[in-house]
Amino acid sequence: MRKKIVAGNWKMNKTFGEAEKLIADIAASLEGMELKDTEVILCPPFVYLEMATDIAEESKFRVGAQNMNDHDLGAFTGEISAIMLNSLDVKYVIIGHSERRQHYNENHEFLAGKVNAAIRHQIQPIFCCGEILAEREAGTHFTIVKKQLDDSVFQLLPEHFKQVILAYEPVWAIGTGVNATPEQAQEMHLYIRETIAEKYDRQIADDTTILYGGSCNSKNARELFIQPDVDGGLIGGSSLKADEFIAVVTSL
Ligand code: 13P
């Protein structure tokens, strides 16, 4: 059975004090909840990871990073490695977010290197894929997503691919208030699952968690999460307020 996940990607938001309060509020709400097979993951900025993992030890959420480098150590000023994340007990990392592809020119090859480094150090990649508006309008969205998977995650051996969590995030839906319709999300998630089955096998495809991301909030989460191939969400804006984020978690 595949895991259901709601992950909050805070992006570049919150001061230390605000971050501490948000994590404490979320932890307090989760305390009284029966999460069953749902995992809640918070991905704050790097500088708050240690504080977050300290609180997580006594709480029902896990901690992920928003990025990492593909090298293990060395002269890479400003970068953070999988070894460092591992040493803080950070077990997840977002890789391939469209904002990093777009603003920092992260290409397929670099992303493949990051995925490999994460796997080497037992950190589960949350690998993002998704098309831009022009690609959807041109009808090339399936081809684009397939290429992103082909070039950055399908190089993994089956036993390693099993560690990967995927997130379909149509770029036109990120931060725009326009989410993919449940039908659009389901159609792409099913396509991704069938692509995994073709590349690996049916069992691996059925066991892969595929999250939806892009203007997912407390109002639309339920209808998205109810789709058979949508296994939860990667949440941006709506992960920045405790009540709103918890409402998304309870929609799963
Ligand atoms: P929004 O939920 O703000 O659209 O962001 C989605 C996202 O990019 C999560 O990684």
PDB file of N, CA and C in Angstrom, residues 118-205:
ATOM      1  N   ALA A 118      20.757  11.924  -2.961  1.00  0.00           N
ATOM      2  CA  ALA A 118      19.767  11.726  -1.888  1.00  0.00           C
ATOM      3  C   ALA A 118      19.628  10.235  -1.584  1.00  0.00           C
ATOM      4  N   ILE A 119      19.467   9.450  -2.623  1.00  0.00           N
ATOM      5  CA  ILE A 119      19.297   7.995  -2.448  1.00  0.00           C
ATOM      6  C   ILE A 119      20.527   7.390  -1.762  1.00  0.00           C
ATOM      7  N   ARG A 120      21.715   7.844  -2.184  1.00  0.00           N
ATOM      8  CA  ARG A 120      22.970   7.347  -1.580  1.00  0.00           C
ATOM      9  C   ARG A 120      22.983   7.548  -0.078  1.00  0.00           C
ATOM     10  N   HIS A 121      22.307   8.589   0.380  1.00  0.00           N
ATOM     11  CA  HIS A 121      22.338   8.919   1.806  1.00  0.00           C
ATOM     12  C   HIS A 121      20.999   8.689   2.497  1.00  0.00           C
ATOM     13  N   GLN A 122      20.207   7.812   1.928  1.00  0.00           N
ATOM     14  CA  GLN A 122      18.934   7.385   2.536  1.00  0.00           C
ATOM     15  C   GLN A 122      17.989   8.551   2.835  1.00  0.00           C
ATOM     16  N   ILE A 123      17.984   9.519   1.929  1.00  0.00           N
ATOM     17  CA  ILE A 123      17.010  10.612   2.038  1.00  0.00           C
ATOM     18  C   ILE A 123      16.025  10.433   0.885  1.00  0.00           C
ATOM     19  N   GLN A 124      14.733  10.495   1.193  1.00  0.00           N
ATOM     20  CA  GLN A 124      13.745  10.268   0.133  1.00  0.00           C
ATOM     21  C   GLN A 124      13.499  11.533  -0.680  1.00  0.00           C
ATOM     22  N   PRO A 125      13.773  11.488  -1.988  1.00  0.00           N
ATOM     23  CA  PRO A 125      13.505  12.662  -2.807  1.00  0.00           C
ATOM     24  C   PRO A 125      12.002  12.823  -3.036  1.00  0.00           C
ATOM     25  N   ILE A 126      11.535  14.058  -2.932  1.00  0.00           N
ATOM     26  CA  ILE A 126      10.185  14.393  -3.397  1.00  0.00           C
ATOM     27  C   ILE A 126      10.434  15.087  -4.725  1.00  0.00           C
ATOM     28  N   PHE A 127      10.336  14.323  -5.801  1.00  0.00           N
ATOM     29  CA  PHE A 127      10.755  14.838  -7.108  1.00  0.00           C
ATOM     30  C   PHE A 127       9.572  15.479  -7.835  1.00  0.00           C
ATOM     31  N   CYS A 128       9.768  16.754  -8.206  1.00  0.00           N
ATOM     32  CA  CYS A 128       8.679  17.516  -8.831  1.00  0.00           C
ATOM     33  C   CYS A 128       8.769  17.487 -10.355  1.00  0.00           C
ATOM     34  N   CYS A 129       7.616  17.378 -10.973  1.00  0.00           N
ATOM     35  CA  CYS A 129       7.536  17.464 -12.429  1.00  0.00           C
ATOM     36  C   CYS A 129       6.284  18.258 -12.780  1.00  0.00           C
ATOM     37  N   GLY A 130       6.224  18.746 -13.990  1.00  0.00           N
ATOM     38  CA  GLY A 130       5.036  19.510 -14.384  1.00  0.00           C
ATOM     39  C   GLY A 130       5.335  20.439 -15.534  1.00  0.00           C
ATOM     40  N   GLU A 131       4.312  20.712 -16.312  1.00  0.00           N
ATOM     41  CA  GLU A 131       4.461  21.502 -17.528  1.00  0.00           C
ATOM     42  C   GLU A 131       4.119  22.974 -17.287  1.00  0.00           C
ATOM     43  N   ILE A 132       4.617  23.839 -18.162  1.00  0.00           N
ATOM     44  CA  ILE A 132       4.208  25.244 -18.131  1.00  0.00           C
ATOM     45  C   ILE A 132       2.925  25.398 -18.961  1.00  0.00           C
ATOM     46  N   LEU A 133       2.302  26.559 -18.844  1.00  0.00           N
ATOM     47  CA  LEU A 133       1.003  26.767 -19.502  1.00  0.00           C
ATOM     48  C   LEU A 133       1.072  26.540 -21.016  1.00  0.00           C
ATOM     49  N   ALA A 134       2.127  27.095 -21.638  1.00  0.00           N
ATOM     50  CA  ALA A 134       2.241  26.981 -23.105  1.00  0.00           C
ATOM     51  C   ALA A 134       2.310  25.512 -23.520  1.00  0.00           C
ATOM     52  N   GLU A 135       2.959  24.697 -22.689  1.00  0.00           N
ATOM     53  CA  GLU A 135       3.075  23.265 -23.025  1.00  0.00           C
ATOM     54  C   GLU A 135       1.712  22.569 -22.900  1.00  0.00           C
ATOM     55  N   ARG A 136       0.950  22.954 -21.886  1.00  0.00           N
ATOM     56  CA  ARG A 136      -0.399  22.360 -21.764  1.00  0.00           C
ATOM     57  C   ARG A 136      -1.261  22.803 -22.939  1.00  0.00           C
ATOM     58  N   GLU A 137      -1.162  24.084 -23.261  1.00  0.00           N
ATOM     59  CA  GLU A 137      -1.994  24.585 -24.365  1.00  0.00           C
ATOM     60  C   GLU A 137      -1.612  23.933 -25.701  1.00  0.00           C
ATOM     61  N   ALA A 138      -0.330  23.581 -25.803  1.00  0.00           N
ATOM     62  CA  ALA A 138       0.125  22.933 -27.044  1.00  0.00           C
ATOM     63  C   ALA A 138      -0.148  21.427 -27.015  1.00  0.00           C
ATOM     64  N   GLY A 139      -0.635  20.946 -25.876  1.00  0.00           N
ATOM     65  CA  GLY A 139      -0.952  19.517 -25.767  1.00  0.00           C
ATOM     66  C   GLY A 139       0.262  18.628 -25.562  1.00  0.00           C
ATOM     67  N   THR A 140       1.381  19.235 -25.132  1.00  0.00           N
ATOM     68  CA  THR A 140       2.614  18.440 -24.972  1.00  0.00           C
ATOM     69  C   THR A 140       2.888  18.084 -23.509  1.00  0.00           C
ATOM     70  N   HIS A 141       1.904  18.314 -22.631  1.00  0.00           N
ATOM     71  CA  HIS A 141       2.169  18.136 -21.190  1.00  0.00           C
ATOM     72  C   HIS A 141       2.591  16.717 -20.808  1.00  0.00           C
ATOM     73  N   PHE A 142       2.018  15.703 -21.455  1.00  0.00           N
ATOM     74  CA  PHE A 142       2.415  14.327 -21.102  1.00  0.00           C
ATOM     75  C   PHE A 142       3.874  14.070 -21.519  1.00  0.00           C
ATOM     76  N   THR A 143       4.220  14.521 -22.708  1.00  0.00           N
ATOM     77  CA  THR A 143       5.590  14.331 -23.214  1.00  0.00           C
ATOM     78  C   THR A 143       6.600  15.035 -22.318  1.00  0.00           C
ATOM     79  N   ILE A 144       6.252  16.245 -21.877  1.00  0.00           N
ATOM     80  CA  ILE A 144       7.158  17.032 -21.037  1.00  0.00           C
ATOM     81  C   ILE A 144       7.394  16.327 -19.699  1.00  0.00           C
ATOM     82  N   VAL A 145       6.314  15.885 -19.070  1.00  0.00           N
ATOM     83  CA  VAL A 145       6.440  15.213 -17.767  1.00  0.00           C
ATOM     84  C   VAL A 145       7.214  13.909 -17.926  1.00  0.00           C
ATOM     85  N   LYS A 146       6.952  13.177 -18.999  1.00  0.00           N
ATOM     86  CA  LYS A 146       7.670  11.908 -19.225  1.00  0.00           C
ATOM     87  C   LYS A 146       9.169  12.166 -19.359  1.00  0.00           C
ATOM     88  N   LYS A 147       9.531  13.242 -20.076  1.00  0.00           N
ATOM     89  CA  LYS A 147      10.959  13.555 -20.256  1.00  0.00           C
ATOM     90  C   LYS A 147      11.604  13.924 -18.923  1.00  0.00           C
ATOM     91  N   GLN A 148      10.877  14.683 -18.104  1.00  0.00           N
ATOM     92  CA  GLN A 148      11.428  15.064 -16.793  1.00  0.00           C
ATOM     93  C   GLN A 148      11.711  13.808 -15.957  1.00  0.00           C
ATOM     94  N   LEU A 149      10.801  12.846 -16.023  1.00  0.00           N
ATOM     95  CA  LEU A 149      11.002  11.601 -15.273  1.00  0.00           C
ATOM     96  C   LEU A 149      12.124  10.778 -15.894  1.00  0.00           C
ATOM     97  N   ASP A 150      12.077  10.636 -17.210  1.00  0.00           N
ATOM     98  CA  ASP A 150      13.099   9.853 -17.932  1.00  0.00           C
ATOM     99  C   ASP A 150      14.501  10.343 -17.602  1.00  0.00           C
ATOM    100  N   ASP A 151      14.675  11.661 -17.640  1.00  0.00           N
ATOM    101  CA  ASP A 151      16.028  12.224 -17.549  1.00  0.00           C
ATOM    102  C   ASP A 151      16.548  12.345 -16.118  1.00  0.00           C
ATOM    103  N   SER A 152      15.669  12.349 -15.125  1.00  0.00           N
ATOM    104  CA  SER A 152      16.170  12.611 -13.761  1.00  0.00           C
ATOM    105  C   SER A 152      15.871  11.538 -12.722  1.00  0.00           C
ATOM    106  N   VAL A 153      14.879  10.678 -12.946  1.00  0.00           N
ATOM    107  CA  VAL A 153      14.629   9.631 -11.925  1.00  0.00           C
ATOM    108  C   VAL A 153      14.632   8.205 -12.474  1.00  0.00           C
ATOM    109  N   PHE A 154      14.343   8.053 -13.768  1.00  0.00           N
ATOM    110  CA  PHE A 154      14.243   6.692 -14.292  1.00  0.00           C
ATOM    111  C   PHE A 154      15.605   6.030 -14.522  1.00  0.00           C
ATOM    112  N   GLN A 155      16.707   6.769 -14.189  1.00  0.00           N
ATOM    113  CA  GLN A 155      18.016   6.121 -14.235  1.00  0.00           C
ATOM    114  C   GLN A 155      18.227   5.252 -13.001  1.00  0.00           C
ATOM    115  N   LEU A 156      17.329   5.372 -12.017  1.00  0.00           N
ATOM    116  CA  LEU A 156      17.512   4.637 -10.762  1.00  0.00           C
ATOM    117  C   LEU A 156      17.187   3.155 -10.931  1.00  0.00           C
ATOM    118  N   LEU A 157      17.898   2.326 -10.185  1.00  0.00           N
ATOM    119  CA  LEU A 157      17.563   0.906 -10.123  1.00  0.00           C
ATOM    120  C   LEU A 157      16.209   0.782  -9.436  1.00  0.00           C
ATOM    121  N   PRO A 158      15.460  -0.265  -9.729  1.00  0.00           N
ATOM    122  CA  PRO A 158      14.129  -0.412  -9.126  1.00  0.00           C
ATOM    123  C   PRO A 158      14.138  -0.278  -7.606  1.00  0.00           C
ATOM    124  N   GLU A 159      15.096  -0.903  -6.953  1.00  0.00           N
ATOM    125  CA  GLU A 159      15.098  -0.848  -5.471  1.00  0.00           C
ATOM    126  C   GLU A 159      15.335   0.573  -4.961  1.00  0.00           C
ATOM    127  N   HIS A 160      15.985   1.390  -5.769  1.00  0.00           N
ATOM    128  CA  HIS A 160      16.202   2.787  -5.380  1.00  0.00           C
ATOM    129  C   HIS A 160      15.010   3.668  -5.756  1.00  0.00           C
ATOM    130  N   PHE A 161      14.423   3.368  -6.913  1.00  0.00           N
ATOM    131  CA  PHE A 161      13.253   4.159  -7.327  1.00  0.00           C
ATOM    132  C   PHE A 161      12.130   4.063  -6.296  1.00  0.00           C
ATOM    133  N   LYS A 162      12.081   2.919  -5.613  1.00  0.00           N
ATOM    134  CA  LYS A 162      11.021   2.726  -4.596  1.00  0.00           C
ATOM    135  C   LYS A 162      11.071   3.779  -3.494  1.00  0.00           C
ATOM    136  N   GLN A 163      12.223   4.438  -3.337  1.00  0.00           N
ATOM    137  CA  GLN A 163      12.373   5.471  -2.299  1.00  0.00           C
ATOM    138  C   GLN A 163      11.824   6.832  -2.763  1.00  0.00           C
ATOM    139  N   VAL A 164      11.527   6.942  -4.046  1.00  0.00           N
ATOM    140  CA  VAL A 164      11.158   8.260  -4.604  1.00  0.00           C
ATOM    141  C   VAL A 164       9.671   8.542  -4.404  1.00  0.00           C
ATOM    142  N   ILE A 165       9.388   9.770  -4.001  1.00  0.00           N
ATOM    143  CA  ILE A 165       8.020  10.286  -3.950  1.00  0.00           C
ATOM    144  C   ILE A 165       7.925  11.265  -5.111  1.00  0.00           C
ATOM    145  N   LEU A 166       6.859  11.212  -5.876  1.00  0.00           N
ATOM    146  CA  LEU A 166       6.724  12.149  -6.993  1.00  0.00           C
ATOM    147  C   LEU A 166       5.699  13.220  -6.656  1.00  0.00           C
ATOM    148  N   ALA A 167       5.889  14.391  -7.222  1.00  0.00           N
ATOM    149  CA  ALA A 167       4.897  15.457  -7.061  1.00  0.00           C
ATOM    150  C   ALA A 167       4.628  16.055  -8.435  1.00  0.00           C
ATOM    151  N   TYR A 168       3.375  15.962  -8.881  1.00  0.00           N
ATOM    152  CA  TYR A 168       2.993  16.618 -10.130  1.00  0.00           C
ATOM    153  C   TYR A 168       2.554  18.027  -9.788  1.00  0.00           C
ATOM    154  N   GLU A 169       3.324  19.003 -10.278  1.00  0.00           N
ATOM    155  CA  GLU A 169       3.017  20.408 -10.015  1.00  0.00           C
ATOM    156  C   GLU A 169       2.972  21.165 -11.343  1.00  0.00           C
ATOM    157  N   PRO A 170       1.780  21.282 -11.933  1.00  0.00           N
ATOM    158  CA  PRO A 170       1.698  22.075 -13.164  1.00  0.00           C
ATOM    159  C   PRO A 170       2.116  23.513 -12.852  1.00  0.00           C
ATOM    160  N   VAL A 171       3.077  24.030 -13.591  1.00  0.00           N
ATOM    161  CA  VAL A 171       3.668  25.329 -13.251  1.00  0.00           C
ATOM    162  C   VAL A 171       2.619  26.440 -13.272  1.00  0.00           C
ATOM    163  N   TRP A 172       1.652  26.319 -14.170  1.00  0.00           N
ATOM    164  CA  TRP A 172       0.599  27.336 -14.299  1.00  0.00           C
ATOM    165  C   TRP A 172      -0.324  27.357 -13.079  1.00  0.00           C
ATOM    166  N   ALA A 173      -0.235  26.352 -12.234  1.00  0.00           N
ATOM    167  CA  ALA A 173      -1.108  26.301 -11.053  1.00  0.00           C
ATOM    168  C   ALA A 173      -0.383  26.765  -9.786  1.00  0.00           C
ATOM    169  N   ILE A 174       0.941  26.923  -9.864  1.00  0.00           N
ATOM    170  CA  ILE A 174       1.713  27.250  -8.665  1.00  0.00           C
ATOM    171  C   ILE A 174       1.576  28.728  -8.313  1.00  0.00           C
ATOM    172  N   GLY A 175       1.008  28.978  -7.142  1.00  0.00           N
ATOM    173  CA  GLY A 175       0.892  30.344  -6.640  1.00  0.00           C
ATOM    174  C   GLY A 175      -0.059  31.223  -7.420  1.00  0.00           C
ATOM    175  N   THR A 176      -0.864  30.635  -8.306  1.00  0.00           N
ATOM    176  CA  THR A 176      -1.738  31.439  -9.164  1.00  0.00           C
ATOM    177  C   THR A 176      -3.175  31.481  -8.664  1.00  0.00           C
ATOM    178  N   GLY A 177      -3.530  30.570  -7.764  1.00  0.00           N
ATOM    179  CA  GLY A 177      -4.927  30.469  -7.341  1.00  0.00           C
ATOM    180  C   GLY A 177      -5.756  29.648  -8.315  1.00  0.00           C
ATOM    181  N   VAL A 178      -5.120  29.203  -9.401  1.00  0.00           N
ATOM    182  CA  VAL A 178      -5.828  28.352 -10.372  1.00  0.00           C
ATOM    183  C   VAL A 178      -5.269  26.936 -10.259  1.00  0.00           C
ATOM    184  N   ASN A 179      -5.979  26.080  -9.555  1.00  0.00           N
ATOM    185  CA  ASN A 179      -5.488  24.703  -9.414  1.00  0.00           C
ATOM    186  C   ASN A 179      -5.881  23.876 -10.639  1.00  0.00           C
ATOM    187  N   ALA A 180      -5.167  22.774 -10.847  1.00  0.00           N
ATOM    188  CA  ALA A 180      -5.624  21.821 -11.871  1.00  0.00           C
ATOM    189  C   ALA A 180      -6.974  21.302 -11.419  1.00  0.00           C
ATOM    190  N   THR A 181      -7.862  21.016 -12.332  1.00  0.00           N
ATOM    191  CA  THR A 181      -9.138  20.422 -11.922  1.00  0.00           C
ATOM    192  C   THR A 181      -8.840  18.998 -11.434  1.00  0.00           C
ATOM    193  N   PRO A 182      -9.723  18.447 -10.624  1.00  0.00           N
ATOM    194  CA  PRO A 182      -9.513  17.061 -10.184  1.00  0.00           C
ATOM    195  C   PRO A 182      -9.327  16.120 -11.382  1.00  0.00           C
ATOM    196  N   GLU A 183     -10.046  16.369 -12.465  1.00  0.00           N
ATOM    197  CA  GLU A 183      -9.941  15.514 -13.656  1.00  0.00           C
ATOM    198  C   GLU A 183      -8.563  15.654 -14.311  1.00  0.00           C
ATOM    199  N   GLN A 184      -8.076  16.905 -14.397  1.00  0.00           N
ATOM    200  CA  GLN A 184      -6.736  17.113 -14.988  1.00  0.00           C
ATOM    201  C   GLN A 184      -5.661  16.453 -14.131  1.00  0.00           C
ATOM    202  N   ALA A 185      -5.802  16.599 -12.803  1.00  0.00           N
ATOM    203  CA  ALA A 185      -4.810  16.006 -11.900  1.00  0.00           C
ATOM    204  C   ALA A 185      -4.851  14.481 -12.029  1.00  0.00           C
ATOM    205  N   GLN A 186      -6.044  13.901 -11.963  1.00  0.00           N
ATOM    206  CA  GLN A 186      -6.171  12.444 -12.043  1.00  0.00           C
ATOM    207  C   GLN A 186      -5.602  11.919 -13.364  1.00  0.00           C
ATOM    208  N   GLU A 187      -5.914  12.618 -14.442  1.00  0.00           N
ATOM    209  CA  GLU A 187      -5.446  12.175 -15.764  1.00  0.00           C
ATOM    210  C   GLU A 187      -3.918  12.100 -15.809  1.00  0.00           C
ATOM    211  N   MET A 188      -3.260  13.139 -15.279  1.00  0.00           N
ATOM    212  CA  MET A 188      -1.795  13.151 -15.299  1.00  0.00           C
ATOM    213  C   MET A 188      -1.216  12.134 -14.305  1.00  0.00           C
ATOM    214  N   HIS A 189      -1.822  12.040 -13.130  1.00  0.00           N
ATOM    215  CA  HIS A 189      -1.302  11.089 -12.131  1.00  0.00           C
ATOM    216  C   HIS A 189      -1.398   9.654 -12.652  1.00  0.00           C
ATOM    217  N   LEU A 190      -2.506   9.358 -13.313  1.00  0.00           N
ATOM    218  CA  LEU A 190      -2.671   8.013 -13.886  1.00  0.00           C
ATOM    219  C   LEU A 190      -1.613   7.784 -14.967  1.00  0.00           C
ATOM    220  N   TYR A 191      -1.406   8.812 -15.793  1.00  0.00           N
ATOM    221  CA  TYR A 191      -0.393   8.706 -16.846  1.00  0.00           C
ATOM    222  C   TYR A 191       0.989   8.433 -16.232  1.00  0.00           C
ATOM    223  N   ILE A 192       1.306   9.177 -15.152  1.00  0.00           N
ATOM    224  CA  ILE A 192       2.608   8.984 -14.494  1.00  0.00           C
ATOM    225  C   ILE A 192       2.708   7.560 -13.945  1.00  0.00           C
ATOM    226  N   ARG A 193       1.626   7.094 -13.331  1.00  0.00           N
ATOM    227  CA  ARG A 193       1.663   5.735 -12.750  1.00  0.00           C
ATOM    228  C   ARG A 193       1.860   4.685 -13.854  1.00  0.00           C
ATOM    229  N   GLU A 194       1.182   4.882 -14.980  1.00  0.00           N
ATOM    230  CA  GLU A 194       1.340   3.918 -16.083  1.00  0.00           C
ATOM    231  C   GLU A 194       2.757   3.975 -16.663  1.00  0.00           C
ATOM    232  N   THR A 195       3.325   5.160 -16.667  1.00  0.00           N
ATOM    233  CA  THR A 195       4.701   5.316 -17.165  1.00  0.00           C
ATOM    234  C   THR A 195       5.685   4.584 -16.248  1.00  0.00           C
ATOM    235  N   ILE A 196       5.423   4.652 -14.944  1.00  0.00           N
ATOM    236  CA  ILE A 196       6.282   3.931 -13.986  1.00  0.00           C
ATOM    237  C   ILE A 196       6.132   2.415 -14.205  1.00  0.00           C
ATOM    238  N   ALA A 197       4.896   1.977 -14.414  1.00  0.00           N
ATOM    239  CA  ALA A 197       4.654   0.539 -14.626  1.00  0.00           C
ATOM    240  C   ALA A 197       5.406   0.051 -15.855  1.00  0.00           C
ATOM    241  N   GLU A 198       5.415   0.884 -16.897  1.00  0.00           N
ATOM    242  CA  GLU A 198       6.115   0.530 -18.132  1.00  0.00           C
ATOM    243  C   GLU A 198       7.626   0.459 -17.915  1.00  0.00           C
ATOM    244  N   LYS A 199       8.139   1.433 -17.158  1.00  0.00           N
ATOM    245  CA  LYS A 199       9.588   1.514 -16.928  1.00  0.00           C
ATOM    246  C   LYS A 199      10.050   0.455 -15.923  1.00  0.00           C
ATOM    247  N   TYR A 200       9.304   0.298 -14.826  1.00  0.00           N
ATOM    248  CA  TYR A 200       9.683  -0.664 -13.781  1.00  0.00           C
ATOM    249  C   TYR A 200       8.685  -1.823 -13.814  1.00  0.00           C
ATOM    250  N   ASP A 201       7.733  -1.857 -12.897  1.00  0.00           N
ATOM    251  CA  ASP A 201       6.673  -2.871 -12.979  1.00  0.00           C
ATOM    252  C   ASP A 201       5.410  -2.380 -12.272  1.00  0.00           C
ATOM    253  N   ARG A 202       4.359  -3.175 -12.387  1.00  0.00           N
ATOM    254  CA  ARG A 202       3.047  -2.785 -11.862  1.00  0.00           C
ATOM    255  C   ARG A 202       3.094  -2.523 -10.358  1.00  0.00           C
ATOM    256  N   GLN A 203       3.774  -3.430  -9.639  1.00  0.00           N
ATOM    257  CA  GLN A 203       3.819  -3.305  -8.188  1.00  0.00           C
ATOM    258  C   GLN A 203       4.480  -1.995  -7.765  1.00  0.00           C
ATOM    259  N   ILE A 204       5.617  -1.687  -8.391  1.00  0.00           N
ATOM    260  CA  ILE A 204       6.326  -0.445  -8.054  1.00  0.00           C
ATOM    261  C   ILE A 204       5.436   0.755  -8.384  1.00  0.00           C
ATOM    262  N   ALA A 205       4.752   0.699  -9.514  1.00  0.00           N
ATOM    263  CA  ALA A 205       3.864   1.802  -9.904  1.00  0.00           C
ATOM    264  C   ALA A 205       2.760   1.982  -8.873  1.00  0.00           C
TER     265      ALA A 205
END
